[in-house]
Structure formats: structure tokens, C-alpha cells
Amino acid sequence: MKLIPNVKMHCNDHHHHENKNYSRRDFLTKTSLGLGALSLGSLISPVNVYGQSDFLNLLDSPKMKLPHFIPKAKRVIYLFQSGAPSQLDLFDYKPKLNEMFGKEVPKSIIGEQRLTGMSSGQNSFPMAGSLFKFNQHGQSGAWMSELMPHTAKIVDELCFIKSMYTNAINHDPAITMIQTGSELPGRPSIGSWLSYGLGTDNKNLPEFVVLVTKGKNGQPIYSRLWGNGFLPSQHQGVQFRSGKDAVLYLKNPPGVTSGIREEQLKSLKKLQKIQHADIGDPEILTKISNYEMAYRMQTSVPEVMDVSDEPQYIFDLYGEDSKNPGTFAANCLLARKLAEKDVKFIQLYHRGWDQHGNLPRDIKKQAKETDQATAGLIQDLKQRGLLEDTLVIWGGEFGRTSYSQGMLKPDNYGRDHHPRCFTIFMAGAGVKKGITIGATDDFGYNITERPVHIHDFQATLMHLLGIDHEKLTFKFQGRRYRLTDVHGNVVNEVLA
């Protein structure tokens, strides 16, 4: 055998040195996917995070996966009502407000609580009882406004929490908090945490899908609300849109066939693996995974977005709007289809609930757009056996004041932001049916029974999915973060 003299063999020739002074930093950098994956193995599924890496497949064992305990829910459909629906006109019946219509809210009730700049300068805070009739429904006797007749028919499937409260008094920080656990932008959203922790049950669709009602005005909805924050980028939500392209930039450009695209991805993957072997940045593997997912979605997304084979009785169940792509009703129907495909977290946003004035007129429209579709979704999930392992959530970011913002008239009023109490409801997997948790005072202003903070709600949601909210963490900038920050307790009264 001939030896070639004066040739030094290096792992990376372009470094031009033997790297004899191999530092601790070099070691940690080069082995980040070894030691790092081992340390994170108990929190994530490596295959789901890093694609089909042979090395990480070795770590894909049951001992290194969530859930922490047996989950009740496999997936979540979150029907987020942006702008803050008035609990006093929908769910939280307060006859005393009608009896004292126009009289001042007692100062002892408001106390030292802060008000928004929109109503703090008012000389008067007249009580505004709801103009809408309330009745009790079902065996549970839950109070519901006449605005929600379809939801009223299924109250025995629902768990109401009438004692929710939050820290934020304005929309942006309040929405950010209920979606990410922090008032400050930049944290991962609920769906991103679940994607990171639980991975996927369907490799052809994203774990986290977002549907936004088209043509609605009101408080803006930012893409950071479904962002991944500091988690790997593959865990961000993917927005599905109505119209020609459900997912932007998914289709091949003219002249590029599916075969060409596949060969391109194979070549790109080889280059990225070389780069990853050199640099060790896990985001490179995330990019590979994202590209491969996009390729598979070229087939799976058109299929799931196609509702042409749905029978007429299903459209009747969800309401006439369900045939109009991009409406709340149509998105509820898509949410059911995505649930059938085992998408982990399905987030709907419906704007228009921010009613500082003309509330009686505007809330009718909002309720009409959402009531039947919400009830239809829950009934449809139930008849298909999906409600047993699907958690459905309905609610906004905070509540509304019991006093009128601006001038109070016999047939008109507005309501300002009220973070001290509001109502949400849940249905489905692991949730008690036909119960109401918490209560507010006769003025609908303060909580009197079982306060439930945003972080408590988030801890409970994660518990239903088999996650201990204190254990699912991610280290970023020297600190271990979690969805519930350093707060939150599971609301055991919710659990079936």
C-alpha cells in the first residue's frame, strides 16, 4: 500500500488546522444534537422535530416522549372570539342590573380597580342591564341569552367557567396573554407548545393549523399569536385561507413538476445535511422537515379543504354560511375535517366582538355568525365519536363592564373592557358536562366564587392533553420557560 506523505487528515479540511485546542464551547457546539437531544428527549419526539434523522430515531422511544400521564384529549379546537364578547348579554344573567337600569354602579363595587382611558373620564357609570331575554336550559338549568338559541340546546354538553380573569385591560396584551401566557410578544403560542411537546399524529399535515374568519373588522389579529417564539420554527401555526391558495407559496411555479420538486428537495436535503454536520445548528434540520412537510401538503391540503362531498344535512347543521369559504361556519366545518385528520391544535379566530357602542345591534350579528356553527361543530363531533377525545373551547380575551360606556339609552348602550371577570365554555374530552364553575356578584363586576386565572385555564388545558404544565419547559437565554410562566393551577372542578 502506498502512503501519501505530508497530508494531514482533518474532519473539516476548510478549517486549515488540527484544532488541538478543542475548547469546551467547541465540544458543546459539535455535540449539541447528541447531548442536547438526550436532555430534551423526555420533552419532545425527535422524529417529529428533526425529520427522519437516523441518529435521532434511536432516541425515539416511549420513555423519552410525552405525555406525562394518560391524556383525556388528543386534540383541541379553540374557537377564539376576538374583541371580548359581553358575558352579561350572552351567559352571565344579572337581573339586578335590569332592576337598577340607569343607576350608578356603587363605588364599593368598583373600588380601586383601574379603568381604561376610554371610560375613566366619564362623570357617570350607569348600570346597563341586558336588553336580551335569558332562560334556563337543559337538565343543568344553565342560563343562556336568546342570542344563542342553538348553543342553548346543547348546554348539557358544556362546562361554563364564569369566573375567568386576566391581568391585561387592553386587547393586544390580553389576547397575547391568553394565547401565549404572557402579555409581552415573543413567547410561543399554546398550539406551538403542544406541537413541541406532543408532536404529530399525521405527518402529512401541520400539528397546528389556524383559520381566520374572512372580511371581519375589529382588533387586528397578528401572526405572532400563532408564532413559535423561541421554539424551533416548525412548531409555528400554519394559516389555512379561503380562496385559490389555502396555504401561500405551496403550489409549484409554472414549469416545475412534482418530480422536479422532489429531486430538488432531495438535493437540497443533501446540502443541508452537510451544513448541519459542519455547524450543528438544529434549525437546519428544522428547515429540512419544513420543506418535506410542504411537499406532502401539496396533496393533503387540497384534500382536507374540499367540502364538496359533504352531505346537505351537514351544511344544514352548521348553517347556511358553511357553504361560503372563509366564514366562521365554514371554518368550523373545516375544523371538524382537520380533527378527523388528527391535527393536534386547530385555532379559529373570529373578530368583531369589541362593542364599546351600539352593542345591542352589533352583538346580534356576532351571535348569528357564531351560534349555530359552534353548536353544529360540537354536535357533529359527537355524532362521529370525536368529541370523546377532542377538547372544544369558546371564549375571548376578557369581559365587558356592567356599566355603560358613553350615553345609556333605553334601547342602546356600550360596554368597556373588563378584565376582572368573564365567561368561557368548554366541551368534550375530559370535561364535566352540564356544569357551571365560578360566579360573579349581582352586578357582574367582581368574582365571588372560584376565581380562574388565565394561567389556571392554560394549566387545565395542558392537563387534559396529558401534560404537566410545570414540566414542559424550554431553556432560552439562560432561563427555563413554560406556557404558564411561574403560575397556574389545574382547575380540578373541570375534570370529568
Short mmCIF file of N, CA, C and O in Angstrom, two decimals, residues 135-220:
data_model
loop_
_atom_site.label_atom_id
_atom_site.label_comp_id
_atom_site.label_asym_id
_atom_site.label_seq_id
_atom_site.Cartn_x
_atom_site.Cartn_y
_atom_site.Cartn_z
N ASN A 135 -83.05 32.61 29.67
CA ASN A 135 -83.82 31.47 30.17
C ASN A 135 -82.87 30.36 30.56
O ASN A 135 -81.73 30.32 30.10
N GLN A 136 -83.36 29.47 31.42
CA GLN A 136 -82.58 28.29 31.79
C GLN A 136 -82.88 27.16 30.80
O GLN A 136 -84.01 27.02 30.32
N HIS A 137 -81.85 26.37 30.53
CA HIS A 137 -81.97 25.33 29.51
C HIS A 137 -81.37 24.02 29.99
O HIS A 137 -80.45 24.01 30.82
N GLY A 138 -81.89 22.93 29.42
CA GLY A 138 -81.35 21.61 29.69
C GLY A 138 -81.57 21.14 31.11
O GLY A 138 -82.12 21.86 31.96
N GLN A 139 -81.09 19.94 31.39
CA GLN A 139 -81.18 19.40 32.75
C GLN A 139 -80.27 20.17 33.71
O GLN A 139 -80.53 20.22 34.91
N SER A 140 -79.24 20.78 33.17
CA SER A 140 -78.31 21.54 34.01
C SER A 140 -78.88 22.88 34.44
O SER A 140 -78.40 23.48 35.41
N GLY A 141 -79.91 23.36 33.72
CA GLY A 141 -80.51 24.65 34.07
C GLY A 141 -79.60 25.83 33.79
O GLY A 141 -79.73 26.89 34.43
N ALA A 142 -78.70 25.70 32.84
CA ALA A 142 -77.77 26.79 32.53
C ALA A 142 -78.51 27.98 31.94
O ALA A 142 -79.40 27.82 31.09
N TRP A 143 -78.16 29.17 32.39
CA TRP A 143 -78.75 30.39 31.86
C TRP A 143 -78.10 30.74 30.52
O TRP A 143 -76.88 30.76 30.40
N MET A 144 -78.94 31.04 29.53
CA MET A 144 -78.45 31.45 28.22
C MET A 144 -79.32 32.56 27.68
O MET A 144 -80.54 32.57 27.86
N SER A 145 -78.69 33.47 26.98
CA SER A 145 -79.40 34.56 26.32
C SER A 145 -80.13 34.05 25.09
O SER A 145 -79.74 33.06 24.47
N GLU A 146 -81.17 34.78 24.72
CA GLU A 146 -81.91 34.46 23.49
C GLU A 146 -81.04 34.61 22.24
O GLU A 146 -81.42 34.13 21.16
N LEU A 147 -79.88 35.26 22.39
CA LEU A 147 -78.98 35.44 21.25
C LEU A 147 -78.32 34.14 20.82
O LEU A 147 -77.77 34.05 19.72
N MET A 148 -78.33 33.11 21.69
CA MET A 148 -77.62 31.86 21.41
C MET A 148 -78.57 30.67 21.46
O MET A 148 -78.38 29.73 22.26
N PRO A 149 -79.60 30.63 20.61
CA PRO A 149 -80.59 29.55 20.70
C PRO A 149 -80.04 28.17 20.37
O PRO A 149 -80.49 27.17 20.96
N HIS A 150 -79.10 28.09 19.47
CA HIS A 150 -78.55 26.78 19.09
C HIS A 150 -77.62 26.24 20.19
O HIS A 150 -77.68 25.06 20.54
N THR A 151 -76.79 27.12 20.73
CA THR A 151 -75.92 26.70 21.83
C THR A 151 -76.75 26.34 23.05
O THR A 151 -76.38 25.42 23.81
N ALA A 152 -77.89 27.01 23.24
CA ALA A 152 -78.77 26.71 24.37
C ALA A 152 -79.26 25.27 24.34
O ALA A 152 -79.51 24.67 25.39
N LYS A 153 -79.37 24.70 23.14
CA LYS A 153 -79.87 23.33 23.02
C LYS A 153 -78.84 22.28 23.45
O LYS A 153 -79.20 21.13 23.66
N ILE A 154 -77.58 22.69 23.56
CA ILE A 154 -76.54 21.70 23.89
C ILE A 154 -75.85 22.04 25.22
O ILE A 154 -74.73 21.58 25.46
N VAL A 155 -76.50 22.83 26.07
CA VAL A 155 -75.84 23.26 27.32
C VAL A 155 -75.43 22.09 28.19
O VAL A 155 -74.47 22.20 28.97
N ASP A 156 -76.12 20.97 28.06
CA ASP A 156 -75.77 19.81 28.90
C ASP A 156 -74.48 19.14 28.44
O ASP A 156 -73.99 18.22 29.09
N GLU A 157 -73.93 19.59 27.32
CA GLU A 157 -72.61 19.14 26.88
C GLU A 157 -71.50 20.07 27.34
O GLU A 157 -70.32 19.74 27.20
N LEU A 158 -71.89 21.23 27.89
CA LEU A 158 -70.92 22.31 28.12
C LEU A 158 -70.50 22.43 29.58
O LEU A 158 -71.26 22.11 30.50
N CYS A 159 -69.29 22.93 29.75
CA CYS A 159 -68.77 23.31 31.06
C CYS A 159 -68.47 24.81 31.00
O CYS A 159 -67.55 25.23 30.30
N PHE A 160 -69.27 25.60 31.71
CA PHE A 160 -69.07 27.05 31.74
C PHE A 160 -68.12 27.42 32.88
O PHE A 160 -68.23 26.89 33.99
N ILE A 161 -67.20 28.32 32.61
CA ILE A 161 -66.39 28.94 33.66
C ILE A 161 -66.74 30.42 33.65
O ILE A 161 -66.36 31.15 32.73
N LYS A 162 -67.48 30.87 34.67
CA LYS A 162 -67.96 32.25 34.72
C LYS A 162 -67.09 33.14 35.60
O LYS A 162 -67.45 34.29 35.87
N SER A 163 -65.95 32.60 36.00
CA SER A 163 -65.08 33.35 36.92
C SER A 163 -63.67 33.48 36.36
O SER A 163 -62.69 33.50 37.12
N MET A 164 -63.56 33.57 35.04
CA MET A 164 -62.26 33.81 34.43
C MET A 164 -61.81 35.25 34.69
O MET A 164 -62.63 36.15 34.77
N TYR A 165 -60.51 35.43 34.84
CA TYR A 165 -59.98 36.80 34.94
C TYR A 165 -58.57 36.84 34.38
O TYR A 165 -57.90 35.82 34.25
N THR A 166 -58.14 38.06 34.04
CA THR A 166 -56.83 38.24 33.42
C THR A 166 -56.16 39.49 33.99
O THR A 166 -56.80 40.27 34.70
N ASN A 167 -54.90 39.69 33.65
CA ASN A 167 -54.16 40.86 34.13
C ASN A 167 -54.34 42.06 33.22
O ASN A 167 -54.28 43.20 33.67
N ALA A 168 -54.51 41.81 31.93
CA ALA A 168 -54.47 42.88 30.92
C ALA A 168 -55.85 43.52 30.75
O ALA A 168 -56.88 42.85 30.78
N ILE A 169 -55.84 44.83 30.50
CA ILE A 169 -57.10 45.56 30.33
C ILE A 169 -57.31 46.03 28.89
O ILE A 169 -58.38 46.51 28.54
N ASN A 170 -56.28 45.88 28.05
CA ASN A 170 -56.40 46.26 26.64
C ASN A 170 -56.21 45.03 25.75
O ASN A 170 -55.59 44.04 26.15
N HIS A 171 -56.72 45.13 24.53
CA HIS A 171 -56.85 43.95 23.68
C HIS A 171 -55.53 43.25 23.38
O HIS A 171 -55.41 42.04 23.57
N ASP A 172 -54.57 44.00 22.86
CA ASP A 172 -53.35 43.34 22.39
C ASP A 172 -52.66 42.54 23.49
O ASP A 172 -52.37 41.35 23.31
N PRO A 173 -52.37 43.14 24.65
CA PRO A 173 -51.74 42.33 25.70
C PRO A 173 -52.64 41.22 26.24
O PRO A 173 -52.15 40.16 26.62
N ALA A 174 -53.96 41.46 26.23
CA ALA A 174 -54.88 40.43 26.74
C ALA A 174 -54.95 39.23 25.81
O ALA A 174 -54.93 38.07 26.25
N ILE A 175 -55.04 39.48 24.49
CA ILE A 175 -55.05 38.37 23.53
C ILE A 175 -53.72 37.65 23.56
O ILE A 175 -53.66 36.41 23.54
N THR A 176 -52.64 38.42 23.62
CA THR A 176 -51.31 37.82 23.67
C THR A 176 -51.17 36.93 24.89
O THR A 176 -50.59 35.84 24.83
N MET A 177 -51.73 37.38 26.02
CA MET A 177 -51.60 36.61 27.26
C MET A 177 -52.39 35.30 27.21
O MET A 177 -51.87 34.24 27.60
N ILE A 178 -53.61 35.36 26.72
CA ILE A 178 -54.41 34.13 26.74
C ILE A 178 -53.92 33.14 25.68
O ILE A 178 -54.12 31.93 25.79
N GLN A 179 -53.22 33.66 24.64
CA GLN A 179 -52.71 32.78 23.61
C GLN A 179 -51.29 32.29 23.87
O GLN A 179 -50.89 31.25 23.36
N THR A 180 -50.51 33.05 24.66
CA THR A 180 -49.11 32.68 24.87
C THR A 180 -48.69 32.60 26.34
O THR A 180 -47.58 32.18 26.62
N GLY A 181 -49.54 33.05 27.25
CA GLY A 181 -49.20 33.01 28.67
C GLY A 181 -48.47 34.24 29.15
O GLY A 181 -48.12 34.34 30.33
N SER A 182 -48.22 35.21 28.26
CA SER A 182 -47.51 36.43 28.63
C SER A 182 -48.13 37.61 27.91
O SER A 182 -48.57 37.49 26.76
N GLU A 183 -48.16 38.77 28.57
CA GLU A 183 -48.65 39.98 27.91
C GLU A 183 -47.66 40.49 26.88
O GLU A 183 -48.02 41.25 25.98
N LEU A 184 -46.39 40.10 27.01
CA LEU A 184 -45.35 40.59 26.12
C LEU A 184 -45.23 39.70 24.89
O LEU A 184 -45.23 38.47 25.01
N PRO A 185 -45.12 40.28 23.71
CA PRO A 185 -44.97 39.47 22.49
C PRO A 185 -43.66 38.69 22.51
O PRO A 185 -42.69 39.06 23.18
N GLY A 186 -43.65 37.59 21.75
CA GLY A 186 -42.42 36.83 21.57
C GLY A 186 -42.41 35.45 22.19
O GLY A 186 -41.50 34.66 21.92
N ARG A 187 -43.40 35.14 23.01
CA ARG A 187 -43.47 33.80 23.60
C ARG A 187 -44.19 32.84 22.65
O ARG A 187 -45.02 33.26 21.84
N PRO A 188 -43.94 31.55 22.76
CA PRO A 188 -44.65 30.57 21.93
C PRO A 188 -46.14 30.52 22.28
O PRO A 188 -46.53 30.68 23.44
N SER A 189 -46.96 30.30 21.29
CA SER A 189 -48.40 30.18 21.49
C SER A 189 -48.75 28.79 22.04
O SER A 189 -47.92 27.88 22.05
N ILE A 190 -49.99 28.66 22.48
CA ILE A 190 -50.44 27.37 23.04
C ILE A 190 -50.21 26.24 22.04
O ILE A 190 -49.66 25.19 22.38
N GLY A 191 -50.65 26.46 20.81
CA GLY A 191 -50.50 25.42 19.79
C GLY A 191 -49.06 25.05 19.54
O GLY A 191 -48.75 23.88 19.28
N SER A 192 -48.16 26.03 19.62
CA SER A 192 -46.74 25.75 19.41
C SER A 192 -46.18 24.90 20.54
O SER A 192 -45.39 23.98 20.32
N TRP A 193 -46.57 25.21 21.77
CA TRP A 193 -46.14 24.39 22.91
C TRP A 193 -46.62 22.95 22.75
O TRP A 193 -45.86 21.99 23.02
N LEU A 194 -47.86 22.77 22.31
CA LEU A 194 -48.39 21.42 22.16
C LEU A 194 -47.71 20.68 21.01
O LEU A 194 -47.44 19.48 21.10
N SER A 195 -47.43 21.40 19.93
CA SER A 195 -46.70 20.80 18.81
C SER A 195 -45.31 20.36 19.26
O SER A 195 -44.86 19.24 18.96
N TYR A 196 -44.64 21.22 20.00
CA TYR A 196 -43.30 20.92 20.52
C TYR A 196 -43.32 19.73 21.47
O TYR A 196 -42.47 18.84 21.40
N GLY A 197 -44.31 19.69 22.34
CA GLY A 197 -44.33 18.66 23.36
C GLY A 197 -44.87 17.32 22.89
O GLY A 197 -44.36 16.27 23.28
N LEU A 198 -45.90 17.36 22.05
CA LEU A 198 -46.61 16.13 21.69
C LEU A 198 -46.35 15.64 20.28
O LEU A 198 -46.67 14.50 19.94
N GLY A 199 -45.81 16.51 19.43
CA GLY A 199 -45.54 16.08 18.07
C GLY A 199 -46.80 15.89 17.26
O GLY A 199 -47.84 16.46 17.55
N THR A 200 -46.72 15.07 16.24
CA THR A 200 -47.82 14.94 15.29
C THR A 200 -48.39 13.53 15.26
O THR A 200 -47.69 12.55 15.56
N ASP A 201 -49.66 13.44 14.92
CA ASP A 201 -50.30 12.16 14.66
C ASP A 201 -50.58 11.98 13.17
O ASP A 201 -51.14 10.98 12.75
N ASN A 202 -50.21 12.99 12.38
CA ASN A 202 -50.41 12.93 10.94
C ASN A 202 -49.26 13.68 10.27
O ASN A 202 -49.20 14.91 10.30
N LYS A 203 -48.33 12.96 9.68
CA LYS A 203 -47.13 13.57 9.12
C LYS A 203 -47.39 14.31 7.81
O LYS A 203 -46.48 14.94 7.26
N ASN A 204 -48.63 14.27 7.33
CA ASN A 204 -48.96 14.95 6.08
C ASN A 204 -49.59 16.32 6.29
O ASN A 204 -49.86 17.04 5.31
N LEU A 205 -49.87 16.67 7.54
CA LEU A 205 -50.45 17.97 7.85
C LEU A 205 -49.73 18.57 9.05
O LEU A 205 -49.19 17.83 9.89
N PRO A 206 -49.73 19.90 9.18
CA PRO A 206 -49.10 20.51 10.36
C PRO A 206 -49.81 20.11 11.65
O PRO A 206 -51.01 19.81 11.64
N GLU A 207 -49.08 20.13 12.75
CA GLU A 207 -49.69 19.85 14.05
C GLU A 207 -50.61 20.98 14.49
O GLU A 207 -51.49 20.79 15.32
N PHE A 208 -50.39 22.19 13.95
CA PHE A 208 -51.03 23.40 14.44
C PHE A 208 -51.54 24.19 13.23
O PHE A 208 -50.75 24.69 12.44
N VAL A 209 -52.87 24.27 13.10
CA VAL A 209 -53.49 24.95 11.95
C VAL A 209 -54.35 26.11 12.44
O VAL A 209 -55.05 25.99 13.46
N VAL A 210 -54.32 27.22 11.70
CA VAL A 210 -55.04 28.43 12.06
C VAL A 210 -56.04 28.78 10.95
O VAL A 210 -55.70 28.75 9.77
N LEU A 211 -57.27 29.13 11.37
CA LEU A 211 -58.32 29.56 10.44
C LEU A 211 -58.87 30.89 10.94
O LEU A 211 -59.36 30.97 12.07
N VAL A 212 -58.82 31.92 10.11
CA VAL A 212 -59.29 33.26 10.49
C VAL A 212 -60.50 33.61 9.64
O VAL A 212 -60.45 33.52 8.40
N THR A 213 -61.59 34.03 10.28
CA THR A 213 -62.79 34.42 9.54
C THR A 213 -62.48 35.58 8.61
O THR A 213 -61.88 36.58 9.01
N LYS A 214 -62.89 35.46 7.37
CA LYS A 214 -62.60 36.50 6.38
C LYS A 214 -63.54 37.69 6.55
O LYS A 214 -64.65 37.58 7.09
N GLY A 215 -63.08 38.86 6.10
CA GLY A 215 -63.94 40.03 5.98
C GLY A 215 -64.43 40.64 7.27
O GLY A 215 -65.41 41.39 7.27
N LYS A 216 -63.77 40.34 8.39
CA LYS A 216 -64.21 40.88 9.68
C LYS A 216 -63.33 42.05 10.09
O LYS A 216 -62.12 42.04 9.91
N ASN A 217 -63.97 43.06 10.69
CA ASN A 217 -63.24 44.20 11.22
C ASN A 217 -63.10 44.05 12.73
O ASN A 217 -63.67 43.17 13.35
N GLY A 218 -62.35 44.96 13.31
CA GLY A 218 -62.15 44.92 14.76
C GLY A 218 -60.69 44.90 15.10
O GLY A 218 -59.83 45.29 14.29
N GLN A 219 -60.38 44.42 16.28
CA GLN A 219 -59.00 44.37 16.72
C GLN A 219 -58.18 43.48 15.79
O GLN A 219 -58.62 42.40 15.41
N PRO A 220 -56.99 43.95 15.40
CA PRO A 220 -56.19 43.16 14.45
C PRO A 220 -55.74 41.83 15.05
O PRO A 220 -55.53 41.72 16.26
#
